Amino acid sequence: MNARQGFIGQSVVRREDKRFLTGVGQYTDDISLQGQTYAYFLRSPHAHARIKSLNSTAAAAAEGVLGVFTGEHFKAVGGLPCGWLINNIDGTPMKEPKHPVIADGKVRYVGDRVALVVAETLEQAKAAAQLIDVDYDVLPAVIDIGNITKTGASVPDEAPDNRCYQWQIGDAAGVEEAFKAAAHVTTLTFRNNRLVPNAMETRGANAIFSPADDSYTLYVSSQNPHVERLLMCAFVLGIPEHKMRVVAPDVGGGFGSKIFLYGEETALVYASKHIKRPIKWTADRSEAFLSDAHGRDHLTTARLGLDKDGKFIAFQVDTTANLGAYLSTFASCVPTILYATLLAGQYATPKIVCTVTSVFTNTCPVDAYRGAGRPEATYTVERMVETAAHELGIDPAELRRRNFIRSFPYATPVGLTYDTGDYDVTLNRAIELAEVSGFEARKAASAAKGLKRGIGYSAYIEACGIAPSSVAGALGARAGLFEAGEVRVHPTGKVTVFTGSHSHGQGHETTFAQVVADKLGIPLEDVDIQHGDTGKILFGMGTYGSRSLAVGGTAIVKALDKVIAKGKKIAAHLMEAADSDVIFEGGVFKVAGTDKNVPFASVSLTAYVPHNFPHDKLEPGLNENAFYDPSNFTYPAGTYICEVEIDPATGVVKVDRFTACDDFGNVINPMIVEGQVHGGIAQGLGQALMENCVYDEDSGQLLTGSYMDYAMPRAEDIPHLTVETVKGTPCTHNPLGVKGCGEAGAIGSPPALINAVCHALGIKDMPMPASPHNVWKAIQAAQR
């Protein structure tokens, strides 16, 4: 493609795919260092127990063993920190028990780290771990978030009632008053099921200590290496930050589970100084099920009040959120800031209140998983809206239209201000693409085969580009949420870009290069994107919350603006013109109104030959950086329509049709966006149809600890997806006009499917997942 045609808006094939498809990508487990040793973690077989004694003598003496590390070694270091402070309704801070690197005196979930064994080989480390003698005093386990005081046991000693905090947003008194005037009230209680992330690449780390300069290098499968370094150095191990380099190489998926600082890599860094050799650990899939931070797990009761015309007048939500045994890095903000602030949805509901009680249980910690709070919010809103529509006999699309926000900017009752949107456009287009007009005929055809057919809607909105720091800080964030970008123009006009955003499947090496090539008017192959290494890049906050392009991309654009501004000054000197007369377009600096011009590569070369330009006024070189902290979130939105066919004899749900219509603002690469939506929908349908993480309520054992028990969607479970991105409403506060697309599919799809199942069966609620057994039970209950 000619650079002057422009790259923004083009479906450029992903540049990074060649190395992935040909097997030459480099993931953490591919890295083997000289003198490599291997780690294995002994984990708790009990959900809740005191460690009466632990004897590692035999293990330490076993063949090949280089060291055994237990909670005793980490008594003097800090606990794994939580990055977001949430206050109770009365203003007191949340309970924040220490999250030990390795369990000290007590284990609190099956899979809790008990000891680290380092040996010459992984087999030797595993064998030695079996020689560690641990005497446990088993305690009652707290599992059910609906009854956290049932056993009388406390998960953390600091929270005897197992409550971390009770938080509220909105106008509680105003909501109660509004309900008095409601002509109709819809009430539902439902569970947002617990999920295991299941990235293709499991977590892994490889840590090495250098005695030459007292420094550490950590290779780790992470979504945000700078945050990993900061938290580990400043809050846990006390290592000077400039003595720690963190490298996140190719990462095979994260979905949120690799944002957090975990005990495993922290323990490896600590042990590497004692062993004085590199230590590698890679989780097997069973470990991943036990120890990767889980997602969702809310129990919610909601009430929606409507007037006689079907207008929403009040919305009340009460949610109990499971945090697991410890506070993970961002656990506290997921069921509060990222959840309750989105409960307005696309609707102009004047009064909203949400109360969240977050609790500790003897289960794996729960934190952000693709969408992180936004899927739970959309599920709550869209299940209530659809249910209200059916109760009132109003077409679900019509009820939504009656309540859409149509004037922007719009300040919601729960703390956010939507800058722009047009929800009618996505709803109307989705209805057209889904051929809703032919639904009754398809329903009749299904009935003729003895099958039940239903249709369900979901009109989602999410807050992306997680920032701005000022808002996040006021809401309890303990770090800024800016992003950094550096543009290094080489003398020949080739460009290397360093970004604080991290790519683990999003296609940054392609889309960021498109932005740079388009802005500078140079060939795409002249742009190289670097990320993931704290030794190379400026301090950045990483990738999550669909923030990469809106925040990280904007930082790069701002650095590019500086490059162009300096280039104009050099070009002005070369063309003997005033700076103000020089324009830059299509890769060429020109004097306005003349035929004088200088190509970008000539200016870049001149920048490195100081005697060719006024170096007394300009520094040599063409290298600029920028930090960007947004003034608001971005707000992608859309409508999803799902059509299902159900066999009443077996309860099997077939997703027959699925339509997604999204407004992502301006789109850089339509092909990559479509792929992101496809992947998100697959994960959302997985949650709604089959995925379900279950613990035994008495013993606390994980019952779904492998793919034999935890179902994942296969190709045959996903129908042809009709996906379209409308020419929407560009974001008003970033120069690219982009909004973010990575999580939309996982946010909008679960309520669409469950709404379709409820419609097909003529029932009010269907617990997720809509597995054959659960659906069959619902059918039998309805018949009774």
Short mmCIF file of C-alpha atoms in Angstrom, two decimals, residues 58-383:
data_model
loop_
_atom_site.label_atom_id
_atom_site.label_comp_id
_atom_site.label_asym_id
_atom_site.label_seq_id
_atom_site.Cartn_x
_atom_site.Cartn_y
_atom_site.Cartn_z
CA ALA A 58 14.26 -34.14 53.85
CA ALA A 59 13.28 -32.04 50.85
CA ALA A 60 16.30 -29.77 51.23
CA ALA A 61 18.60 -32.81 51.29
CA ALA A 62 17.01 -34.44 48.24
CA GLU A 63 18.92 -34.98 45.01
CA GLY A 64 19.32 -31.84 42.91
CA VAL A 65 17.61 -29.51 45.40
CA LEU A 66 19.17 -26.06 45.67
CA GLY A 67 16.77 -24.48 48.15
CA VAL A 68 13.43 -24.72 49.92
CA PHE A 69 11.59 -21.54 50.82
CA THR A 70 8.58 -21.29 53.13
CA GLY A 71 6.53 -18.57 54.78
CA GLU A 72 9.29 -18.16 57.35
CA HIS A 73 11.56 -16.69 54.68
CA PHE A 74 9.01 -14.00 53.82
CA LYS A 75 7.98 -12.85 57.30
CA ALA A 76 10.06 -9.69 57.00
CA VAL A 77 8.82 -8.67 53.55
CA GLY A 78 5.58 -6.98 52.63
CA GLY A 79 2.42 -8.64 51.42
CA LEU A 80 1.19 -8.49 47.85
CA PRO A 81 -0.51 -5.07 47.66
CA CYS A 82 -3.98 -4.07 46.56
CA GLY A 83 -3.88 -1.10 44.20
CA TRP A 84 -7.26 0.44 44.99
CA LEU A 85 -8.62 1.67 48.32
CA ILE A 86 -12.38 1.42 48.76
CA ASN A 87 -14.08 3.07 51.70
CA ASN A 88 -17.14 1.83 53.53
CA ILE A 89 -20.42 3.75 53.49
CA ASP A 90 -19.41 5.28 56.83
CA GLY A 91 -16.09 6.48 55.39
CA THR A 92 -13.86 3.95 57.11
CA PRO A 93 -11.34 2.12 54.92
CA MET A 94 -11.82 -1.43 53.72
CA LYS A 95 -10.27 -4.34 55.59
CA GLU A 96 -6.90 -5.04 53.99
CA PRO A 97 -5.32 -8.21 55.43
CA LYS A 98 -1.78 -9.11 54.46
CA HIS A 99 -1.55 -11.23 51.31
CA PRO A 100 1.60 -13.27 51.97
CA VAL A 101 3.98 -14.30 49.21
CA ILE A 102 3.92 -17.80 50.71
CA ALA A 103 1.42 -18.84 53.39
CA ASP A 104 2.59 -18.06 56.89
CA GLY A 105 0.87 -20.01 59.65
CA LYS A 106 -2.43 -20.45 57.80
CA VAL A 107 -3.66 -21.51 54.38
CA ARG A 108 -6.85 -19.95 53.07
CA TYR A 109 -7.77 -21.75 49.85
CA VAL A 110 -7.00 -24.95 48.00
CA GLY A 111 -3.92 -24.04 45.97
CA ASP A 112 -2.51 -21.51 48.43
CA ARG A 113 1.30 -21.48 48.23
CA VAL A 114 2.94 -23.42 51.10
CA ALA A 115 6.53 -23.84 49.94
CA LEU A 116 8.83 -23.21 47.00
CA VAL A 117 11.34 -25.87 45.99
CA VAL A 118 14.19 -25.01 43.60
CA ALA A 119 16.17 -27.81 41.96
CA GLU A 120 18.33 -28.64 38.97
CA THR A 121 15.34 -30.13 37.16
CA LEU A 122 11.59 -29.75 37.46
CA GLU A 123 11.23 -33.47 38.19
CA GLN A 124 13.63 -33.18 41.11
CA ALA A 125 11.77 -30.16 42.47
CA LYS A 126 8.45 -32.00 42.27
CA ALA A 127 9.84 -35.10 43.94
CA ALA A 128 11.40 -33.08 46.76
CA ALA A 129 8.16 -31.20 47.40
CA GLN A 130 6.51 -34.51 48.25
CA LEU A 131 9.06 -34.93 51.09
CA ILE A 132 7.91 -31.76 52.85
CA ASP A 133 5.98 -32.79 55.95
CA VAL A 134 3.15 -30.39 56.75
CA ASP A 135 0.83 -30.95 59.70
CA TYR A 136 -2.47 -29.11 59.15
CA ASP A 137 -5.23 -28.31 61.63
CA VAL A 138 -8.21 -28.18 59.27
CA LEU A 139 -10.73 -25.39 59.91
CA PRO A 140 -14.28 -24.81 58.62
CA ALA A 141 -14.33 -23.32 55.15
CA VAL A 142 -16.34 -20.28 54.09
CA ILE A 143 -17.49 -20.79 50.49
CA ASP A 144 -21.06 -19.58 49.95
CA ILE A 145 -21.19 -15.79 49.53
CA GLY A 146 -24.88 -15.92 50.32
CA ASN A 147 -24.09 -17.10 53.85
CA ILE A 148 -20.58 -16.02 54.81
CA THR A 149 -21.17 -16.34 58.56
CA LYS A 150 -22.65 -19.85 58.39
CA THR A 151 -19.59 -21.66 59.69
CA GLY A 152 -18.59 -19.07 62.25
CA ALA A 153 -15.13 -19.07 60.68
CA SER A 154 -13.12 -16.02 59.66
CA VAL A 155 -11.10 -16.19 56.46
CA PRO A 156 -8.78 -13.33 57.48
CA ASP A 157 -8.39 -12.67 61.19
CA GLU A 158 -8.75 -8.95 60.46
CA ALA A 159 -12.33 -9.42 59.24
CA PRO A 160 -14.23 -11.60 61.71
CA ASP A 161 -17.46 -11.25 59.73
CA ASN A 162 -15.59 -11.90 56.44
CA ARG A 163 -16.67 -8.51 55.06
CA CYS A 164 -14.02 -6.45 53.32
CA TYR A 165 -16.24 -3.40 52.82
CA GLN A 166 -19.77 -2.23 52.20
CA TRP A 167 -19.80 0.54 49.62
CA GLN A 168 -22.53 2.59 48.04
CA ILE A 169 -23.00 4.96 45.13
CA GLY A 170 -26.09 6.92 44.10
CA ASP A 171 -29.08 8.48 45.81
CA ALA A 172 -30.60 5.90 48.15
CA ALA A 173 -33.29 8.20 49.53
CA GLY A 174 -34.20 9.49 46.08
CA VAL A 175 -34.54 5.95 44.76
CA GLU A 176 -36.87 4.91 47.58
CA GLU A 177 -39.01 7.97 47.03
CA ALA A 178 -39.18 7.33 43.29
CA PHE A 179 -40.30 3.73 43.81
CA LYS A 180 -43.39 5.04 45.61
CA ALA A 181 -44.55 6.56 42.34
CA ALA A 182 -43.75 3.51 40.19
CA ALA A 183 -46.57 1.98 38.19
CA HIS A 184 -44.60 -1.24 37.84
CA VAL A 185 -41.59 -2.74 39.63
CA THR A 186 -39.51 -5.58 38.23
CA THR A 187 -37.43 -7.57 40.72
CA LEU A 188 -34.81 -10.23 40.05
CA THR A 189 -32.18 -12.09 42.07
CA PHE A 190 -29.40 -13.76 40.12
CA ARG A 191 -25.82 -14.98 40.22
CA ASN A 192 -23.08 -13.89 37.85
CA ASN A 193 -21.19 -17.15 37.72
CA ARG A 194 -17.56 -17.55 38.66
CA LEU A 195 -15.08 -18.05 35.80
CA VAL A 196 -11.52 -19.32 35.33
CA PRO A 197 -9.57 -17.17 32.82
CA ASN A 198 -7.87 -19.98 30.84
CA ALA A 199 -5.42 -18.02 28.71
CA MET A 200 -3.76 -20.27 26.14
CA GLU A 201 -0.37 -19.65 27.75
CA THR A 202 -0.32 -20.37 31.46
CA ARG A 203 1.47 -18.01 33.81
CA GLY A 204 5.22 -18.31 34.01
CA ALA A 205 8.34 -16.54 35.22
CA ASN A 206 12.12 -16.76 35.03
CA ALA A 207 14.15 -14.73 37.52
CA ILE A 208 17.89 -14.13 37.67
CA PHE A 209 20.05 -12.16 40.10
CA SER A 210 23.29 -10.54 38.99
CA PRO A 211 25.85 -10.24 41.82
CA ALA A 212 28.01 -8.07 39.57
CA ASP A 213 25.74 -5.06 40.05
CA ASP A 214 23.22 -6.36 42.61
CA SER A 215 20.42 -6.31 40.04
CA TYR A 216 17.56 -8.57 39.04
CA THR A 217 15.94 -9.47 35.74
CA LEU A 218 12.48 -11.03 35.68
CA TYR A 219 10.97 -12.53 32.55
CA VAL A 220 7.25 -12.91 33.21
CA SER A 221 4.00 -13.48 31.38
CA SER A 222 2.46 -10.13 32.29
CA GLN A 223 0.14 -7.49 30.87
CA ASN A 224 1.91 -4.58 32.59
CA PRO A 225 5.61 -5.07 33.36
CA HIS A 226 6.17 -1.60 34.85
CA VAL A 227 3.37 -2.06 37.39
CA GLU A 228 4.73 -5.53 38.19
CA ARG A 229 8.13 -3.99 38.91
CA LEU A 230 6.78 -1.10 40.94
CA LEU A 231 4.58 -3.22 43.21
CA MET A 232 7.19 -5.91 43.77
CA CYS A 233 10.03 -3.48 44.47
CA ALA A 234 8.25 -0.79 46.46
CA PHE A 235 5.72 -2.77 48.46
CA VAL A 236 7.02 -6.33 48.85
CA LEU A 237 10.73 -7.03 48.46
CA GLY A 238 12.19 -3.55 48.96
CA ILE A 239 14.45 -3.80 45.92
CA PRO A 240 15.53 -0.44 44.47
CA GLU A 241 13.39 -0.03 41.38
CA HIS A 242 16.34 0.83 39.12
CA LYS A 243 17.90 -2.51 40.09
CA MET A 244 15.00 -4.52 38.67
CA ARG A 245 14.32 -5.12 34.99
CA VAL A 246 11.03 -6.77 34.06
CA VAL A 247 10.54 -8.21 30.60
CA ALA A 248 7.19 -9.45 29.33
CA PRO A 249 8.00 -11.17 26.03
CA ASP A 250 5.33 -12.66 23.79
CA VAL A 251 2.31 -13.35 25.98
CA GLY A 252 -0.26 -15.93 24.95
CA GLY A 253 -3.38 -14.20 26.17
CA GLY A 254 -4.20 -12.63 29.49
CA PHE A 255 -7.85 -11.50 29.66
CA GLY A 256 -7.00 -9.64 32.87
CA SER A 257 -5.49 -12.59 34.73
CA LYS A 258 -1.93 -11.40 33.99
CA ILE A 259 -2.40 -7.82 35.19
CA PHE A 260 -1.73 -8.70 38.80
CA LEU A 261 1.34 -9.20 40.93
CA TYR A 262 1.37 -12.83 42.05
CA GLY A 263 3.32 -14.57 44.76
CA GLU A 264 4.99 -17.02 42.39
CA GLU A 265 7.15 -14.56 40.46
CA THR A 266 7.79 -12.59 43.65
CA ALA A 267 9.09 -15.70 45.39
CA LEU A 268 11.30 -16.51 42.39
CA VAL A 269 12.92 -13.07 42.46
CA TYR A 270 13.57 -13.42 46.20
CA ALA A 271 14.99 -16.92 45.85
CA SER A 272 17.18 -16.05 42.84
CA LYS A 273 19.50 -13.99 45.05
CA HIS A 274 19.90 -16.90 47.48
CA ILE A 275 20.39 -19.52 44.77
CA LYS A 276 22.49 -17.16 42.62
CA ARG A 277 21.20 -18.89 39.51
CA PRO A 278 18.18 -18.26 37.29
CA ILE A 279 14.94 -19.93 38.40
CA LYS A 280 12.13 -20.81 36.02
CA TRP A 281 8.53 -21.67 36.89
CA THR A 282 5.70 -22.40 34.47
CA ALA A 283 2.25 -23.27 35.77
CA ASP A 284 0.68 -26.46 34.53
CA ARG A 285 -3.00 -26.25 33.66
CA SER A 286 -4.12 -27.71 37.00
CA GLU A 287 -2.12 -25.03 38.83
CA ALA A 288 -3.70 -22.39 36.62
CA PHE A 289 -7.19 -23.54 37.58
CA LEU A 290 -6.25 -23.38 41.25
CA SER A 291 -4.19 -20.20 41.38
CA ASP A 292 -4.93 -17.80 38.49
CA ALA A 293 -7.19 -15.04 39.79
CA HIS A 294 -10.78 -15.97 38.95
CA GLY A 295 -13.46 -13.66 37.57
CA ARG A 296 -17.07 -12.49 38.24
CA ASP A 297 -18.92 -14.29 41.13
CA HIS A 298 -21.62 -11.81 42.13
CA LEU A 299 -24.93 -12.41 43.86
CA THR A 300 -27.33 -9.59 43.00
CA THR A 301 -30.87 -8.48 43.77
CA ALA A 302 -32.17 -5.64 41.61
CA ARG A 303 -35.37 -3.61 41.37
CA LEU A 304 -36.39 -1.50 38.39
CA GLY A 305 -39.24 0.98 38.73
CA LEU A 306 -41.19 2.21 35.69
CA ASP A 307 -43.95 4.75 35.25
CA LYS A 308 -47.21 4.11 33.38
CA ASP A 309 -45.55 4.96 30.05
CA GLY A 310 -42.72 2.50 30.51
CA LYS A 311 -40.13 5.11 31.46
CA PHE A 312 -37.50 4.05 33.98
CA ILE A 313 -37.75 6.12 37.13
CA ALA A 314 -35.67 4.22 39.69
CA PHE A 315 -33.10 1.45 39.79
CA GLN A 316 -31.82 -0.24 42.95
CA VAL A 317 -29.06 -2.83 42.98
CA ASP A 318 -27.69 -4.78 45.93
CA THR A 319 -24.67 -6.95 45.17
CA THR A 320 -22.53 -9.30 47.21
CA ALA A 321 -19.16 -9.76 45.50
CA ASN A 322 -16.73 -12.58 46.19
CA LEU A 323 -13.13 -11.43 46.61
CA GLY A 324 -11.75 -14.88 47.44
CA ALA A 325 -9.25 -15.45 50.23
CA TYR A 326 -7.06 -12.39 49.65
CA LEU A 327 -7.26 -9.00 47.98
CA SER A 328 -5.69 -9.30 44.54
CA THR A 329 -4.12 -6.27 42.86
CA PHE A 330 -7.30 -4.61 41.56
CA ALA A 331 -9.92 -6.81 43.23
CA SER A 332 -11.52 -4.07 45.29
CA CYS A 333 -12.36 -1.78 42.37
CA VAL A 334 -13.91 -4.38 40.06
CA PRO A 335 -17.27 -4.76 41.88
CA THR A 336 -17.41 -1.07 42.75
CA ILE A 337 -15.81 1.53 40.46
CA LEU A 338 -15.85 -0.66 37.35
CA TYR A 339 -19.29 -2.13 38.03
CA ALA A 340 -21.68 0.19 39.81
CA THR A 341 -20.71 3.27 37.78
CA LEU A 342 -22.02 1.53 34.63
CA LEU A 343 -25.48 0.70 36.01
CA ALA A 344 -27.10 3.53 34.08
CA GLY A 345 -26.42 1.58 30.90
CA GLN A 346 -27.71 3.37 27.81
CA TYR A 347 -30.72 4.69 29.69
CA ALA A 348 -31.78 8.01 31.18
CA THR A 349 -32.84 6.57 34.54
CA PRO A 350 -32.97 9.57 36.90
CA LYS A 351 -32.46 7.76 40.20
CA ILE A 352 -30.01 4.90 40.76
CA VAL A 353 -28.40 3.45 43.85
CA CYS A 354 -26.07 0.49 44.21
CA THR A 355 -24.81 -1.09 47.41
CA VAL A 356 -21.93 -3.54 47.20
CA THR A 357 -20.84 -5.84 50.00
CA SER A 358 -17.54 -7.51 49.16
CA VAL A 359 -16.61 -10.57 51.14
CA PHE A 360 -13.71 -12.92 51.77
CA THR A 361 -14.14 -16.65 51.18
CA ASN A 362 -11.84 -19.67 51.22
CA THR A 363 -11.48 -19.64 47.45
CA CYS A 364 -8.89 -18.42 44.95
CA PRO A 365 -8.69 -14.61 44.82
CA VAL A 366 -11.09 -12.95 42.36
CA ASP A 367 -10.06 -10.00 40.21
CA ALA A 368 -10.49 -8.50 36.74
CA TYR A 369 -11.47 -10.82 33.90
CA ARG A 370 -12.25 -9.61 30.37
CA GLY A 371 -14.60 -6.67 30.94
CA ALA A 372 -13.98 -6.51 34.70
CA GLY A 373 -17.18 -5.21 36.29
CA ARG A 374 -18.67 -3.98 33.02
CA PRO A 375 -20.02 -7.45 32.06
CA GLU A 376 -21.60 -7.79 35.50
CA ALA A 377 -23.17 -4.33 35.19
CA THR A 378 -24.51 -4.96 31.69
CA TYR A 379 -25.90 -8.33 32.75
CA THR A 380 -27.72 -6.68 35.64
CA VAL A 381 -29.15 -3.84 33.55
CA GLU A 382 -30.08 -5.83 30.47
CA ARG A 383 -31.67 -8.74 32.33
#
